[in-house]
mmCIF file of C-alpha atoms (C1' of nucleotides) in Angstrom:
data_model
loop_
_atom_site.group_PDB
_atom_site.id
_atom_site.type_symbol
_atom_site.label_atom_id
_atom_site.label_comp_id
_atom_site.label_asym_id
_atom_site.label_seq_id
_atom_site.Cartn_x
_atom_site.Cartn_y
_atom_site.Cartn_z
ATOM 1 C CA MET A 2 0.547 -5.227 -31.504
ATOM 2 C CA THR A 3 2.484 -7.822 -30.721
ATOM 3 C CA ARG A 4 1.588 -10.649 -27.684
ATOM 4 C CA ASN A 5 3.745 -12.249 -25.845
ATOM 5 C CA ASP A 6 3.516 -14.930 -23.322
ATOM 6 C CA ILE A 7 5.469 -15.448 -20.112
ATOM 7 C CA ILE A 8 5.220 -19.225 -18.843
ATOM 8 C CA VAL A 9 5.875 -18.904 -14.703
ATOM 9 C CA PRO A 10 6.179 -22.080 -12.380
ATOM 10 C CA ARG A 11 3.420 -21.878 -9.803
ATOM 11 C CA LYS A 12 5.381 -23.043 -7.131
ATOM 12 C CA ASP A 13 6.059 -19.515 -5.693
ATOM 13 C CA PHE A 14 3.495 -17.748 -7.939
ATOM 14 C CA GLU A 15 -0.215 -17.521 -7.083
ATOM 15 C CA ILE A 16 -2.112 -14.878 -8.882
ATOM 16 C CA ASN A 17 -4.780 -14.500 -6.212
ATOM 17 C CA HIS A 18 -2.120 -14.260 -3.476
ATOM 18 C CA ILE A 19 0.059 -11.849 -5.677
ATOM 19 C CA LEU A 20 -3.297 -9.626 -6.187
ATOM 20 C CA ASP A 21 -5.109 -9.702 -2.844
ATOM 21 C CA CYS A 22 -2.088 -9.046 -0.508
ATOM 22 C CA GLY A 23 -2.815 -5.361 -0.932
ATOM 23 C CA GLN A 24 -0.195 -3.695 -2.573
ATOM 24 C CA ILE A 25 -2.365 -3.291 -5.449
ATOM 25 C CA PHE A 26 -5.365 -1.456 -6.455
ATOM 26 C CA ARG A 27 -5.917 -1.909 -10.151
ATOM 27 C CA TYR A 28 -6.661 -5.734 -10.966
ATOM 28 C CA GLU A 29 -10.106 -8.051 -11.583
ATOM 29 C CA ILE A 30 -9.920 -11.675 -10.637
ATOM 30 C CA ASN A 31 -12.081 -13.896 -12.763
ATOM 31 C CA ASN A 32 -12.769 -17.337 -12.739
ATOM 32 C CA SER A 33 -10.975 -17.874 -16.032
ATOM 33 C CA HIS A 34 -8.622 -15.408 -16.015
ATOM 34 C CA SER A 35 -7.078 -11.994 -13.925
ATOM 35 C CA ILE A 36 -6.275 -8.224 -15.119
ATOM 36 C CA VAL A 37 -3.848 -6.510 -13.823
ATOM 37 C CA TYR A 38 -3.508 -2.732 -14.923
ATOM 38 C CA ALA A 39 0.017 -0.905 -14.352
ATOM 39 C CA LEU A 40 0.630 2.363 -15.413
ATOM 40 C CA ASP A 41 -0.407 2.562 -19.269
ATOM 41 C CA LYS A 42 0.026 -1.230 -19.867
ATOM 42 C CA LYS A 43 -2.134 -4.233 -19.202
ATOM 43 C CA ALA A 44 -1.575 -8.154 -18.453
ATOM 44 C CA ILE A 45 -4.131 -10.999 -18.311
ATOM 45 C CA LEU A 46 -3.439 -14.233 -16.026
ATOM 46 C CA TYR A 47 -4.430 -17.509 -16.119
ATOM 47 C CA ASN A 48 -3.339 -20.959 -14.798
ATOM 48 C CA LYS A 49 -2.643 -23.190 -17.794
ATOM 49 C CA SER A 50 -1.864 -25.883 -15.441
ATOM 50 C CA LYS A 51 -1.436 -27.205 -11.597
ATOM 51 C CA ASP A 52 1.919 -26.356 -12.290
ATOM 52 C CA GLU A 53 2.344 -23.215 -14.651
ATOM 53 C CA CYS A 54 0.499 -19.924 -14.932
ATOM 54 C CA ILE A 55 0.737 -17.601 -18.289
ATOM 55 C CA ILE A 56 1.658 -14.182 -18.131
ATOM 56 C CA GLU A 57 -0.286 -12.455 -21.482
ATOM 57 C CA CYS A 58 0.998 -9.173 -22.336
ATOM 58 C CA GLU A 59 2.664 -6.658 -24.845
ATOM 59 C CA ASP A 60 5.213 -5.302 -22.967
ATOM 60 C CA LYS A 61 6.642 -9.030 -21.911
ATOM 61 C CA GLU A 62 10.146 -7.390 -20.303
ATOM 62 C CA TYR A 63 8.014 -4.713 -18.441
ATOM 63 C CA PHE A 64 5.836 -7.523 -16.816
ATOM 64 C CA GLN A 65 9.252 -9.460 -16.234
ATOM 65 C CA ASN A 66 10.438 -6.935 -13.763
ATOM 66 C CA PHE A 67 6.616 -5.972 -12.387
ATOM 67 C CA PHE A 68 6.127 -9.558 -11.159
ATOM 68 C CA ASP A 69 9.492 -9.831 -9.844
ATOM 69 C CA LEU A 70 10.233 -13.223 -11.762
ATOM 70 C CA GLU A 71 14.092 -13.043 -11.354
ATOM 71 C CA CYS A 72 14.003 -13.176 -7.545
ATOM 72 C CA ASP A 73 13.878 -16.691 -6.327
ATOM 73 C CA TYR A 74 10.984 -16.809 -3.821
ATOM 74 C CA GLY A 75 11.910 -20.086 -2.637
ATOM 75 C CA LYS A 76 14.751 -18.956 -1.056
ATOM 76 C CA ILE A 77 13.829 -16.271 0.570
ATOM 77 C CA LYS A 78 11.090 -18.330 2.486
ATOM 78 C CA ASN A 79 13.410 -20.931 3.441
ATOM 79 C CA LYS A 80 15.336 -17.828 5.101
ATOM 80 C CA LEU A 81 11.989 -16.527 6.918
ATOM 81 C CA ILE A 82 10.502 -20.089 7.669
ATOM 82 C CA ASP A 83 11.520 -20.159 11.284
ATOM 83 C CA LEU A 84 10.774 -16.378 12.442
ATOM 84 C CA PRO A 85 7.862 -15.567 14.381
ATOM 85 C CA PHE A 86 4.509 -16.312 12.632
ATOM 86 C CA MET A 87 6.087 -17.094 9.543
ATOM 87 C CA LYS A 88 5.309 -20.609 8.922
ATOM 88 C CA ASP A 89 1.305 -20.474 8.827
ATOM 89 C CA ALA A 90 1.662 -16.741 7.340
ATOM 90 C CA ILE A 91 4.094 -18.304 4.434
ATOM 91 C CA LYS A 92 1.832 -21.859 4.167
ATOM 92 C CA PHE A 93 -1.084 -19.886 3.262
ATOM 93 C CA GLY A 94 0.497 -16.630 1.175
ATOM 94 C CA HIS A 95 2.542 -18.947 -0.624
ATOM 95 C CA GLY A 96 2.284 -17.708 -4.300
ATOM 96 C CA ILE A 97 3.150 -13.888 -2.641
ATOM 97 C CA ARG A 98 5.142 -11.552 -4.548
ATOM 98 C CA ILE A 99 6.077 -8.324 -4.159
ATOM 99 C CA LEU A 100 5.664 -6.365 -7.294
ATOM 100 C CA ARG A 101 7.801 -3.492 -8.715
ATOM 101 C CA GLN A 102 5.106 -0.933 -9.189
ATOM 102 C CA ASP A 103 5.589 2.944 -10.319
ATOM 103 C CA ILE A 104 7.153 5.162 -8.440
ATOM 104 C CA PHE A 105 4.308 8.127 -9.253
ATOM 105 C CA GLU A 106 1.313 5.542 -9.348
ATOM 106 C CA MET A 107 2.343 3.955 -5.703
ATOM 107 C CA ILE A 108 2.707 7.787 -4.258
ATOM 108 C CA ILE A 109 -0.848 8.948 -5.109
ATOM 109 C CA SER A 110 -2.591 5.218 -5.020
ATOM 110 C CA PHE A 111 -1.510 4.835 -0.882
ATOM 111 C CA ILE A 112 -2.114 8.708 -0.521
ATOM 112 C CA ILE A 113 -5.619 7.919 -1.445
ATOM 113 C CA SER A 114 -5.450 4.636 0.951
ATOM 114 C CA ALA A 115 -4.793 6.380 4.106
ATOM 115 C CA ASN A 116 -8.071 6.270 6.801
ATOM 116 C CA ASN A 117 -10.048 4.581 3.869
ATOM 117 C CA ASN A 118 -11.110 1.256 2.907
ATOM 118 C CA ILE A 119 -10.035 -1.016 0.003
ATOM 119 C CA PRO A 120 -13.127 -0.834 -1.989
ATOM 120 C CA ARG A 121 -13.632 2.792 -1.876
ATOM 121 C CA ILE A 122 -9.685 3.293 -2.702
ATOM 122 C CA LYS A 123 -10.141 0.958 -5.749
ATOM 123 C CA SER A 124 -13.012 3.234 -6.587
ATOM 124 C CA ILE A 125 -11.399 6.372 -6.633
ATOM 125 C CA ILE A 126 -8.353 5.504 -8.323
ATOM 126 C CA ASN A 127 -10.534 4.251 -11.056
ATOM 127 C CA LYS A 128 -12.260 7.421 -11.289
ATOM 128 C CA LEU A 129 -8.905 9.043 -11.428
ATOM 129 C CA CYS A 130 -8.097 6.854 -14.805
ATOM 130 C CA ILE A 131 -8.254 7.790 -18.095
ATOM 131 C CA ASN A 132 -9.407 4.702 -19.930
ATOM 132 C CA GLY A 133 -7.550 2.457 -17.792
ATOM 133 C CA ARG A 134 -3.942 3.843 -17.532
ATOM 134 C CA PHE A 135 -3.399 5.632 -14.650
ATOM 135 C CA PRO A 136 -3.155 9.362 -15.034
ATOM 136 C CA SER A 137 0.276 11.394 -15.544
ATOM 137 C CA ILE A 138 1.440 14.069 -12.944
ATOM 138 C CA ASP A 139 0.133 16.491 -16.262
ATOM 139 C CA ASN A 140 -3.166 15.103 -16.158
ATOM 140 C CA LEU A 141 -3.341 15.602 -12.353
ATOM 141 C CA LEU A 142 -2.053 19.159 -12.583
ATOM 142 C CA ASP A 143 -5.545 19.913 -14.655
ATOM 143 C CA TYR A 144 -7.995 18.984 -11.518
ATOM 144 C CA THR A 145 -8.935 21.438 -8.995
ATOM 145 C CA ILE A 146 -9.041 20.991 -5.443
ATOM 146 C CA ASP A 147 -12.755 20.984 -6.057
ATOM 147 C CA ASP A 148 -12.351 18.361 -9.398
ATOM 148 C CA LEU A 149 -10.368 16.190 -6.737
ATOM 149 C CA LYS A 150 -13.204 16.608 -4.166
ATOM 150 C CA LYS A 151 -15.864 15.288 -6.701
ATOM 151 C CA VAL A 152 -14.223 12.284 -6.894
ATOM 152 C CA GLY A 153 -14.426 11.145 -3.782
ATOM 153 C CA LEU A 154 -11.092 12.117 -2.389
ATOM 154 C CA GLY A 155 -12.560 14.353 0.907
ATOM 155 C CA TYR A 156 -9.892 16.017 2.737
ATOM 156 C CA ARG A 157 -7.230 13.994 0.721
ATOM 157 C CA ALA A 158 -7.855 16.059 -2.384
ATOM 158 C CA ASP A 159 -5.199 18.845 -0.631
ATOM 159 C CA TYR A 160 -2.979 16.261 -0.188
ATOM 160 C CA ILE A 161 -2.857 15.077 -3.937
ATOM 161 C CA TYR A 162 -3.131 18.833 -5.427
ATOM 162 C CA ASN A 163 -0.075 19.698 -3.328
ATOM 163 C CA THR A 164 2.019 16.610 -3.997
ATOM 164 C CA VAL A 165 1.719 16.655 -7.874
ATOM 165 C CA ARG A 166 2.877 20.330 -7.661
ATOM 166 C CA ILE A 167 5.881 19.347 -5.677
ATOM 167 C CA LEU A 168 6.282 16.595 -8.261
ATOM 168 C CA LYS A 169 6.197 18.776 -10.720
ATOM 169 C CA ASN A 170 8.373 21.372 -9.531
ATOM 170 C CA ASN A 171 11.302 18.689 -8.962
ATOM 171 C CA ASP A 172 11.308 20.062 -4.915
ATOM 172 C CA ILE A 173 11.952 16.302 -4.157
ATOM 173 C CA ASN A 174 14.577 13.680 -6.110
ATOM 174 C CA LEU A 175 12.387 10.519 -6.244
ATOM 175 C CA ASN A 176 15.685 9.094 -7.671
ATOM 176 C CA GLU A 177 17.675 10.040 -4.792
ATOM 177 C CA VAL A 178 15.291 7.599 -2.651
ATOM 178 C CA HIS A 179 17.000 4.342 -4.049
ATOM 179 C CA ASN A 180 20.624 5.612 -2.215
ATOM 180 C CA LEU A 181 19.197 5.838 0.938
ATOM 181 C CA ASP A 182 18.070 2.946 3.636
ATOM 182 C CA GLY A 183 14.593 2.236 5.057
ATOM 183 C CA ASN A 184 14.502 4.643 7.882
ATOM 184 C CA GLN A 185 16.576 7.758 5.772
ATOM 185 C CA ALA A 186 14.195 7.431 2.779
ATOM 186 C CA ASN A 187 10.822 7.542 4.843
ATOM 187 C CA LYS A 188 11.765 10.531 6.527
ATOM 188 C CA TYR A 189 13.012 11.966 3.381
ATOM 189 C CA LEU A 190 9.094 10.937 1.604
ATOM 190 C CA THR A 191 7.333 12.135 4.941
ATOM 191 C CA GLN A 192 9.180 15.656 5.031
ATOM 192 C CA ASN A 193 9.101 16.462 1.611
ATOM 193 C CA LEU A 194 5.395 15.216 0.366
ATOM 194 C CA LYS A 195 1.959 16.198 1.547
ATOM 195 C CA GLY A 196 -0.575 13.234 2.815
ATOM 196 C CA VAL A 197 2.761 10.714 3.133
ATOM 197 C CA GLY A 198 3.273 9.371 6.623
ATOM 198 C CA PRO A 199 5.201 6.894 7.955
ATOM 199 C CA LYS A 200 2.355 4.474 6.891
ATOM 200 C CA VAL A 201 2.375 5.685 3.340
ATOM 201 C CA ALA A 202 5.931 6.331 2.893
ATOM 202 C CA ASP A 203 6.750 2.654 3.817
ATOM 203 C CA CYS A 204 3.859 1.389 1.365
ATOM 204 C CA ILE A 205 5.473 3.406 -1.655
ATOM 205 C CA LEU A 206 9.299 2.241 -0.567
ATOM 206 C CA LEU A 207 8.334 -1.432 -0.668
ATOM 207 C CA PHE A 208 5.893 -1.697 -3.740
ATOM 208 C CA ALA A 209 7.901 0.857 -5.533
ATOM 209 C CA TYR A 210 11.629 1.074 -4.838
ATOM 210 C CA HIS A 211 11.206 -2.652 -3.311
ATOM 211 C CA LYS A 212 12.671 -1.857 -0.091
ATOM 212 C CA MET A 213 12.684 -4.681 2.099
ATOM 213 C CA ASP A 214 14.126 -3.227 5.581
ATOM 214 C CA VAL A 215 10.514 -1.487 6.122
ATOM 215 C CA PHE A 216 7.442 -2.896 7.791
ATOM 216 C CA PRO A 217 4.213 -0.797 7.070
ATOM 217 C CA VAL A 218 1.882 -0.929 10.209
ATOM 218 C CA ASP A 219 -1.520 -0.589 9.712
ATOM 219 C CA THR A 220 -4.566 -1.827 11.427
ATOM 220 C CA TRP A 221 -3.959 -5.684 10.300
ATOM 221 C CA ILE A 222 -0.312 -5.388 11.553
ATOM 222 C CA ARG A 223 -1.332 -3.821 14.693
ATOM 223 C CA LYS A 224 -3.550 -7.041 14.973
ATOM 224 C CA VAL A 225 -0.806 -9.268 14.106
ATOM 225 C CA TYR A 226 1.494 -7.274 16.356
ATOM 226 C CA LYS A 227 -0.679 -8.181 19.324
ATOM 227 C CA ASP A 228 -0.662 -11.938 18.393
ATOM 228 C CA ILE A 229 3.215 -12.467 18.558
ATOM 229 C CA TYR A 230 4.034 -10.182 21.275
ATOM 230 C CA SER A 231 0.473 -10.110 23.272
ATOM 231 C CA ASP A 232 0.944 -6.097 24.162
ATOM 232 C CA ILE A 233 0.190 -3.010 21.818
ATOM 233 C CA THR A 234 2.250 0.142 21.581
ATOM 234 C CA SER A 235 2.869 2.958 19.092
ATOM 235 C CA ASP A 236 3.161 2.073 15.390
ATOM 236 C CA LYS A 237 6.919 3.789 15.613
ATOM 237 C CA GLN A 238 7.750 1.219 18.056
ATOM 238 C CA MET A 239 5.785 -1.883 16.821
ATOM 239 C CA ARG A 240 7.864 -0.923 13.216
ATOM 240 C CA THR A 241 10.767 -0.744 14.944
ATOM 241 C CA ARG A 242 10.265 -4.279 16.727
ATOM 242 C CA LEU A 243 9.361 -5.767 13.806
ATOM 243 C CA ILE A 244 12.403 -4.521 11.166
ATOM 244 C CA SER A 245 14.474 -6.059 14.199
ATOM 245 C CA THR A 246 12.791 -9.325 13.931
ATOM 246 C CA TYR A 247 12.653 -9.690 10.322
ATOM 247 C CA LYS A 248 15.535 -7.647 9.264
ATOM 248 C CA ASP A 249 16.235 -7.382 5.748
ATOM 249 C CA LEU A 250 13.525 -9.621 5.121
ATOM 250 C CA SER A 251 10.930 -7.012 6.713
ATOM 251 C CA GLY A 252 8.746 -6.351 3.395
ATOM 252 C CA PHE A 253 8.278 -10.154 2.488
ATOM 253 C CA ALA A 254 7.140 -10.828 5.630
ATOM 254 C CA GLN A 255 4.663 -7.659 6.200
ATOM 255 C CA GLN A 256 2.937 -8.947 3.321
ATOM 256 C CA TYR A 257 2.760 -12.841 4.278
ATOM 257 C CA LEU A 258 1.625 -11.601 7.500
ATOM 258 C CA PHE A 259 -1.077 -9.064 6.034
ATOM 259 C CA TYR A 260 -2.350 -10.866 3.513
ATOM 260 C CA HIS A 261 -2.685 -13.868 6.032
ATOM 261 C CA LYS A 262 -4.611 -12.018 8.913
ATOM 262 C CA ARG A 263 -6.502 -10.018 6.833
ATOM 263 C CA GLU A 264 -7.734 -12.593 4.545
ATOM 264 C CA LEU A 265 -8.598 -14.790 7.789
ATOM 265 C CA ASN A 266 -11.036 -12.024 9.085
ATOM 266 C CA LYS A 267 -12.362 -10.960 5.815
ATOM 267 C "C1'" DT B 27 -26.679 5.428 14.971
ATOM 268 C "C1'" DC B 28 -22.188 4.462 15.445
ATOM 269 C "C1'" DC B 29 -17.929 2.010 13.934
ATOM 270 C "C1'" DC B 30 -14.030 1.481 10.791
ATOM 271 C "C1'" DA B 31 -11.196 1.813 7.173
ATOM 272 C "C1'" DG B 32 -3.655 -0.247 4.813
ATOM 273 C "C1'" DG B 33 -3.012 7.388 8.582
ATOM 274 C "C1'" DC B 34 -1.791 12.393 8.250
ATOM 275 C "C1'" DA B 35 -1.126 16.969 9.558
ATOM 276 C "C1'" DA B 36 -1.162 20.781 12.849
ATOM 277 C "C1'" DG B 37 -1.139 21.914 17.649
ATOM 278 C "C1'" DG B 38 0.188 21.358 22.617
ATOM 279 C "C1'" DC B 39 2.873 19.696 25.871
ATOM 280 C "C1'" DG C 7 10.411 14.123 20.992
ATOM 281 C "C1'" DC C 8 5.149 11.887 22.069
ATOM 282 C "C1'" DC C 9 0.103 12.625 22.431
ATOM 283 C "C1'" DT C 10 -4.342 14.410 20.968
ATOM 284 C "C1'" DT C 11 -7.834 16.257 17.646
ATOM 285 C "C1'" DG C 12 -10.291 16.759 13.698
ATOM 286 C "C1'" DC C 13 -10.940 15.084 9.551
ATOM 287 C "C1'" DA C 14 -14.386 13.584 4.403
ATOM 288 C "C1'" DT C 15 -16.795 9.558 2.804
ATOM 289 C "C1'" DG C 16 -18.888 5.080 2.274
ATOM 290 C "C1'" DG C 17 -19.603 0.075 3.882
ATOM 291 C "C1'" DG C 18 -21.477 -2.957 7.639
#
DNA sequence: TCCCAGGCAAGGC
DNA sequence: GCCTTGCATGGG
């Protein structure tokens, strides 16, 4: 039970920005420190000074990758800053990072997220967790549809029930997704999983596969789109237009925009 | 009470 | 292909 500290410069790393930008559901923000749960692991984060943040964890390698510490977010922000609506959004959420989360956890979590609100999403996910650990495929195979409904999943119980069995039977090759571009991968996931539509697929691709040529369009992004282009159209057309604007940095742009819009309207 | 929440599936056209 | 509708549940 060794503890390892990772020291991170706060220039492009702000705990609250990272945790509150909608990519992760299992965390606690406290005054003195915050806690992040990922799969069966846990990290404690706190600011050591105005310049440095500490990440306390047992599996240092896992969380270095998880928090995307190899990536230079300063460079990314420099590339984005002159694109539409980026200046204010980047200033507001300057410490955001796109986490590299577990594929299974993201699939299940974002199926639950559909047409749901964040407090309730968190509550349902926590009920599925076992001693703070995200359930495995085999854990979820033990649930009947009624068991899943008792957790509060409502009509999403069928989606989880079916998707878990599709994954168990290897009816979909999740590794293959790495080799596809955003559009191909989105189609592949939506065609092969239950409860995964275009929006949920984009979230899985962004937060687990770290694909940046996707753009999850939800209710907040619809508002942002209206601000930028002063019209409203189908989610699919908005997604296409936003990706043509932000290109291979779309995933980053989406998170800055989402966080900014949602925090201002909270 | 009605509206909304990080939408999706199914059916009609 | 696009458009409409029904859908569980809980918070504001």
